[in-house]
Short mmCIF file of C-alpha atoms and ligand atoms in Angstrom, two decimals:
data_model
loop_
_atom_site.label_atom_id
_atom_site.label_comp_id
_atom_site.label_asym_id
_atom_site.label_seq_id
_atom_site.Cartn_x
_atom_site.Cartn_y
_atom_site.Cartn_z
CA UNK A 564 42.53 9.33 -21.99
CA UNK A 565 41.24 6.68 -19.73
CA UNK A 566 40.67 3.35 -21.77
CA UNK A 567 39.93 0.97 -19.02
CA UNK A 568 36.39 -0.56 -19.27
CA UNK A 569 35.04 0.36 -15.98
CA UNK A 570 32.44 -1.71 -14.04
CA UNK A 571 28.86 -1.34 -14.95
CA UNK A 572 26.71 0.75 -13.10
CA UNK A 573 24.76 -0.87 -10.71
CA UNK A 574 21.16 -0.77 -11.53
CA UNK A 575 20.39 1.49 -8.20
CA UNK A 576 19.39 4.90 -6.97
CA UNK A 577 22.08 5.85 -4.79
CA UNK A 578 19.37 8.49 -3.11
CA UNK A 579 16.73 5.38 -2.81
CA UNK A 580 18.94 3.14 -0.92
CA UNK A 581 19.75 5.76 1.34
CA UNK A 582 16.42 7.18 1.98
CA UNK A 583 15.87 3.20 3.13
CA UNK A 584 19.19 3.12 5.10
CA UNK A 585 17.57 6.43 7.21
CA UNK A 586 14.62 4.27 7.87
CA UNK A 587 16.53 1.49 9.13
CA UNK A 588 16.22 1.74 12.89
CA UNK A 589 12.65 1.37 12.97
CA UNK A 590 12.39 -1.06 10.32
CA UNK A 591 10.84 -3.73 13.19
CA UNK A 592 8.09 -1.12 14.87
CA UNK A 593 4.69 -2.27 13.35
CA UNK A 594 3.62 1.23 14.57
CA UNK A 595 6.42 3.25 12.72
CA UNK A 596 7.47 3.81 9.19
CA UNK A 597 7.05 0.75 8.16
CA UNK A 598 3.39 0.05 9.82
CA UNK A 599 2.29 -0.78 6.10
CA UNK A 600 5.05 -2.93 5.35
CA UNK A 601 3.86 -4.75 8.77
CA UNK A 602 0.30 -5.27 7.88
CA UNK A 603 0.28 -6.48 4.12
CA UNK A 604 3.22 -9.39 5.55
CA UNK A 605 0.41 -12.05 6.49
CA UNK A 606 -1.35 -11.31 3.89
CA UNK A 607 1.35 -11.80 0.90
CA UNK A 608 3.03 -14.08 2.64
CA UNK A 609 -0.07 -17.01 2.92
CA UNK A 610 -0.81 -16.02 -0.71
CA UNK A 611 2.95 -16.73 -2.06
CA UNK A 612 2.70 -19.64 0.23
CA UNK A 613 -0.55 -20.82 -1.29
CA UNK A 614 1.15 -20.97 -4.55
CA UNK A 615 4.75 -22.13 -3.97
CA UNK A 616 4.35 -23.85 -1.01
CA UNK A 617 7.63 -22.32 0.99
CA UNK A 618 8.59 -25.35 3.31
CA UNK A 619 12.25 -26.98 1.90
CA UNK A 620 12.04 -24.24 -1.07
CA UNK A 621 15.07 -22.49 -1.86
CA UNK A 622 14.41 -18.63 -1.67
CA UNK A 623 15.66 -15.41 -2.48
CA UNK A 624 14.21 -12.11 -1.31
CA UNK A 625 15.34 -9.35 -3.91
CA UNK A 626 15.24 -6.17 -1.96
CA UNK A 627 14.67 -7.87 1.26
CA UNK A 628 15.17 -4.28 3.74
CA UNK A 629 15.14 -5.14 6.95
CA UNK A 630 13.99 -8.96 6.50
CA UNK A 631 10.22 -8.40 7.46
CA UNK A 632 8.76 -11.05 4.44
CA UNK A 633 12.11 -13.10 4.57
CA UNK A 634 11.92 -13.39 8.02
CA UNK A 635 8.18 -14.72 7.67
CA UNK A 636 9.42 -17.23 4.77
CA UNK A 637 11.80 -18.95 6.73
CA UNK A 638 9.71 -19.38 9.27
CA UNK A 639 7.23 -21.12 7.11
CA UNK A 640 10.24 -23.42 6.21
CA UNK A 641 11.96 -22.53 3.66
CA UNK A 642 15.55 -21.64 3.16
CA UNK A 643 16.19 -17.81 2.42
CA UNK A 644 19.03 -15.78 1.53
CA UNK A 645 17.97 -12.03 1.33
CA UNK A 646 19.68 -9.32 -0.80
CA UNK A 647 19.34 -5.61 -0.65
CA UNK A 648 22.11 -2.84 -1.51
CA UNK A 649 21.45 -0.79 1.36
CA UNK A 650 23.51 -1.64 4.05
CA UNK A 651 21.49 -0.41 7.39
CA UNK A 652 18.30 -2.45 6.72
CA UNK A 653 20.61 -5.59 6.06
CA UNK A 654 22.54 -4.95 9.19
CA UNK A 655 18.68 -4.42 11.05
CA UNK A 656 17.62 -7.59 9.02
CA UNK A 657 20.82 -9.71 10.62
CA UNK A 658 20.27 -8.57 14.03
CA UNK A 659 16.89 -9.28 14.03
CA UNK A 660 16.92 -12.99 12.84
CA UNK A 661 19.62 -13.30 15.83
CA UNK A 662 17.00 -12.25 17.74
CA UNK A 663 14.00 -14.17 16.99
CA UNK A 664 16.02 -16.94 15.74
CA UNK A 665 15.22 -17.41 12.17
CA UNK A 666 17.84 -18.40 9.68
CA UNK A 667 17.75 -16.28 6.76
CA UNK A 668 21.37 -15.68 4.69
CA UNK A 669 21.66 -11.63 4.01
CA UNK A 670 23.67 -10.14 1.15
CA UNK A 671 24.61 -7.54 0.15
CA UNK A 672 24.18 -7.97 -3.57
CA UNK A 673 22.00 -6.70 -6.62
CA UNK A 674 20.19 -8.62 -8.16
CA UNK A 675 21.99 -9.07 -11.32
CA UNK A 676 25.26 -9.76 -9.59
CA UNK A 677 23.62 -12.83 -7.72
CA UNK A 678 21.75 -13.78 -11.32
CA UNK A 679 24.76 -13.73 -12.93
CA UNK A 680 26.85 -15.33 -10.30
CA UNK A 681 23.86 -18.23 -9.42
CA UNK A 682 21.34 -18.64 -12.44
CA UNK A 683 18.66 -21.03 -11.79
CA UNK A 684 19.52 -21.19 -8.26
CA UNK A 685 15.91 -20.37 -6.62
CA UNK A 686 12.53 -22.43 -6.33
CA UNK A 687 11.38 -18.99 -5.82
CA UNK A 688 12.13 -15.57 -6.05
CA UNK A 689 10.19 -12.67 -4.01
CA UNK A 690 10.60 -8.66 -5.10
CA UNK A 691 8.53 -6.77 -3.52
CA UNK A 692 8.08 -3.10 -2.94
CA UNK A 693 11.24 -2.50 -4.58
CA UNK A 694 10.79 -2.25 -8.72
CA UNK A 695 9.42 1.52 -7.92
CA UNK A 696 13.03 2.47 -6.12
CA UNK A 697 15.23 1.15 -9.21
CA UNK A 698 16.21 3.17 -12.40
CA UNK A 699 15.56 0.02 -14.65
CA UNK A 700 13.45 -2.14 -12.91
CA UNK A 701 12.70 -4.69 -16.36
CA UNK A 702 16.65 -5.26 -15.53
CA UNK A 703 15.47 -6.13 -12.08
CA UNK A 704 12.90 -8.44 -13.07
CA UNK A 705 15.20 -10.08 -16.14
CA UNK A 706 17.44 -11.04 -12.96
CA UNK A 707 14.86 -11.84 -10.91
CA UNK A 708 13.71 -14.62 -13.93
CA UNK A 709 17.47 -15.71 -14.15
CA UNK A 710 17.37 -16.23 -10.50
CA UNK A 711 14.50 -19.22 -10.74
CA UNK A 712 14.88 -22.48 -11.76
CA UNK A 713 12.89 -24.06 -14.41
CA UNK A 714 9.17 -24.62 -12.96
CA UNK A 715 9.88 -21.85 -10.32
CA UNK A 716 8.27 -18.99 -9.10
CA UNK A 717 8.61 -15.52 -9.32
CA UNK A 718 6.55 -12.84 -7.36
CA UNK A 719 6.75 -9.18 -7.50
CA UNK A 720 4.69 -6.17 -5.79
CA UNK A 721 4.89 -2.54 -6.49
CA UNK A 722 2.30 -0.11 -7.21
CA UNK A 723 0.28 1.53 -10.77
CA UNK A 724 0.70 4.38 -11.90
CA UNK A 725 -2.50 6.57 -12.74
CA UNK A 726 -4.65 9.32 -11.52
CA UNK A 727 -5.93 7.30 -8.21
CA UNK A 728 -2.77 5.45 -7.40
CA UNK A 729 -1.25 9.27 -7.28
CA UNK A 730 -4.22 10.07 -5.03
CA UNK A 731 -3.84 6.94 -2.68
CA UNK A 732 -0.06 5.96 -2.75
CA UNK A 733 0.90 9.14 -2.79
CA UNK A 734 -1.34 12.23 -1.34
CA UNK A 735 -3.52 9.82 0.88
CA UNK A 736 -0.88 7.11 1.93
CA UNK A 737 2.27 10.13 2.63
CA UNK A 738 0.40 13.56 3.17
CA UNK A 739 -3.31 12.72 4.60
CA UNK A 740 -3.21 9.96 6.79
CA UNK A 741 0.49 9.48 7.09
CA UNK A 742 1.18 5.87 6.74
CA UNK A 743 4.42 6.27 4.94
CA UNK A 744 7.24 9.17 5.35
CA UNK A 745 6.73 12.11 2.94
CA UNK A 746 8.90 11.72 -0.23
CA UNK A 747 8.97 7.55 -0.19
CA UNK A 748 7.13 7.34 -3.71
CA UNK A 749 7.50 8.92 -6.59
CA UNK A 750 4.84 8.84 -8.76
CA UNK A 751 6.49 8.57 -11.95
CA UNK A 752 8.52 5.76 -10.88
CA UNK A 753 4.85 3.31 -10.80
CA UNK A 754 4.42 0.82 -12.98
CA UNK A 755 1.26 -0.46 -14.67
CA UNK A 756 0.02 -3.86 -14.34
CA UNK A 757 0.54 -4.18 -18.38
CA UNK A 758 4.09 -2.74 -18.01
CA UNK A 759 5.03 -5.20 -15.50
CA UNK A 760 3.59 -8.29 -16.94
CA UNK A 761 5.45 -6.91 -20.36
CA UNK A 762 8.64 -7.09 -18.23
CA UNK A 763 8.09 -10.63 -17.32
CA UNK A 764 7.12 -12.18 -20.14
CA UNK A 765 10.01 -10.11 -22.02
CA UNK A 766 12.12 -12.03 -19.42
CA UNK A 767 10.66 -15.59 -20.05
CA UNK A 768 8.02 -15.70 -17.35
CA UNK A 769 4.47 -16.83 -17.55
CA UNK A 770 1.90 -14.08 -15.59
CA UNK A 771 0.20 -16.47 -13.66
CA UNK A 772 -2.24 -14.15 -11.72
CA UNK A 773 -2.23 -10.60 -10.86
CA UNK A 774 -3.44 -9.02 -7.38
CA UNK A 775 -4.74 -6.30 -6.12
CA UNK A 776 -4.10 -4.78 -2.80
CA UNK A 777 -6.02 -2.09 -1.11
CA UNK A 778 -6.49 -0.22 1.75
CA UNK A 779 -9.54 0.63 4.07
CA UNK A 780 -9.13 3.87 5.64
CA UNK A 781 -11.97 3.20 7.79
CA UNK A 782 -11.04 -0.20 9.52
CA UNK A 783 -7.84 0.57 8.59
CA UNK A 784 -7.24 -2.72 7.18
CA UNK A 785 -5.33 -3.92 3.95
CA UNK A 786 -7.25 -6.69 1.87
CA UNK A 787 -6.05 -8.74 -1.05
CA UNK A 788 -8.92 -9.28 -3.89
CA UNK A 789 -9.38 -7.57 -7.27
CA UNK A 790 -9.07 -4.29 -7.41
CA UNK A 791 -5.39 -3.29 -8.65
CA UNK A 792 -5.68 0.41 -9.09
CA UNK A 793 -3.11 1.29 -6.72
CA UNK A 794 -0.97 -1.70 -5.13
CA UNK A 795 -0.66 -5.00 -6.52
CA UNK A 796 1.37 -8.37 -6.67
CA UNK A 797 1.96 -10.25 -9.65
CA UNK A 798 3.09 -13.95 -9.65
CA UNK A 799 4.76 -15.87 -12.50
CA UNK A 800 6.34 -19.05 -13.46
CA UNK A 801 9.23 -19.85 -15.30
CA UNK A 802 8.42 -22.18 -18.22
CA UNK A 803 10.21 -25.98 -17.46
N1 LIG B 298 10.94 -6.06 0.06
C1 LIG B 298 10.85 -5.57 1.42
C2 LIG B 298 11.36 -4.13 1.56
C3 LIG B 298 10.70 -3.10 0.66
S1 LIG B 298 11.41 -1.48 0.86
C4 LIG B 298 9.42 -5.70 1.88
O1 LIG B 298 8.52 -5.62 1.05
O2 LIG B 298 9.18 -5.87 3.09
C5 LIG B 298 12.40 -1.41 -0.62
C6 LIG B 298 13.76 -2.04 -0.45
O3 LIG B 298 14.38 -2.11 -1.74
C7 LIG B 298 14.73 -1.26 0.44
O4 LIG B 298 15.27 -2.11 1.41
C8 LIG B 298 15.79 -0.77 -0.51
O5 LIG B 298 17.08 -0.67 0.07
C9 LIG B 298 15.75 -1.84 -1.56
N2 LIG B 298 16.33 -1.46 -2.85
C10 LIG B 298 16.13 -0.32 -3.54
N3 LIG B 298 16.82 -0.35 -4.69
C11 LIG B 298 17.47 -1.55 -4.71
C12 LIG B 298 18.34 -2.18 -5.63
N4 LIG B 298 18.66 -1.59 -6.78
N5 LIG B 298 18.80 -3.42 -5.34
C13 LIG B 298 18.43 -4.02 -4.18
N6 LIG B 298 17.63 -3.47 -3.28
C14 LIG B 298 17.15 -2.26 -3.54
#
């Protein structure tokens, strides 16, 4: 019988990472896959900005992809390493910075290896769009917690789960007007505003404010303000 402790899993959907790895090559078209990806960037990126103030911080970008919001950090100033466990969006993500010049370090490492390797090592830690791709994702944001420093910040963005977020996210955003490939969400994988804020405070953070992010079919614009049926961000504080 085999008695050797083996490694833990890996808190990751092999299937998820390489759904993302398939979408790497046209990570950087803000008219392809990831058009939405594209459009909410200014927008959470000024907000996290507002609150952390990114120039001189030390970041990490759990789930980074192809480097669109790390990319946009470092630019504001601060100094990013980005981690992801799928290796074509990293390899997108490094080609890209050589290309517009931005200096962001990519990884590729979960984030409970880097926790657990570098505790306390971040002003500020960014997850978005990635707790609805992970089998345990209040391990995700327990590592994302160890990650920041005392005083830090932590932010985090996914999407709620209920009858109009499967309506939106799902049926509008996949099947109707086709702003994201067929078979990126799954609904049961959402996670209500409660559940995450649970998570975080379970993992020693404060919920600082909570976000809501919606779309406008019409103008065909994303807006940030209070209505957080479908997508929204959440930011938190570790306690000094
Ligand atoms: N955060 C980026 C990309 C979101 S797409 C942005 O908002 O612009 C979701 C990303 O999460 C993909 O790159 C996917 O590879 C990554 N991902 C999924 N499961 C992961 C895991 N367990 N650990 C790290 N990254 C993961």
């Amino acid at each position: 019988m085999e008695t050797a402790e083996r490694p833990p899993l890996p808190n990751a959907d092999p299937a998820e990472l390489q759904k993302f790895g398939a979408l790497a090559h046209r990570w950087w078209d803000p008219q392809g896959d990831m058009r939405p990806l594209h459009e909410i960037n200014p927008l959470r990126l000024d907000w996290i900005d507002r609150l952390a103030s990114l120039a001189g911080q030390r970041v990490v970008d759990v789930g980074c992809g192809g480097g669109i919001l790390a990319e946009a950090m470092a630019q504001r100033g601060a100094r990013v390493t980005g981690i992801d466990l799928s290796t074509k969006p990293l390899r997108v993500a490094q080609l890209h910075a050589l290309e517009s010049g931005a200096t962001v370090d990519y990884l590729e490492r979960s984030a409970e290896s880097l926790a657990a390797e570098s505790p306390a090592a971040f002003d500020v830690v960014t997850c978005m769009e990635m707790l609805e791709h992970v089998p345990d994702p209040s391990s995700s944001v327990l590592a994302c917690s160890t990650l920041a420093r005392p005083g830090g910040w932590v932010f985090f963005s996914t999407i709620n789960r209920n009858p109009k977020s499967f309506l939106f996210a799902i049926v509008g955003a996949e099947y109707v007007l086709r702003l994201l490939p067929r078979g990126t969400h799954e609904y049961a994988k959402f996670i209500r505003p409660n559940e995450l804020a649970a998570m975080s405070r379970n993992a020693g953070l404060e919920v600082v404010e909570i976000l809501g992010l919606t779309y406008n079919p019409l103008t065909r614009r994303f807006a940030l303000g209070g209505d957080t049926d479908v997508n929204y961000l959440v930011a938190c504080r570790k306690p000094q």
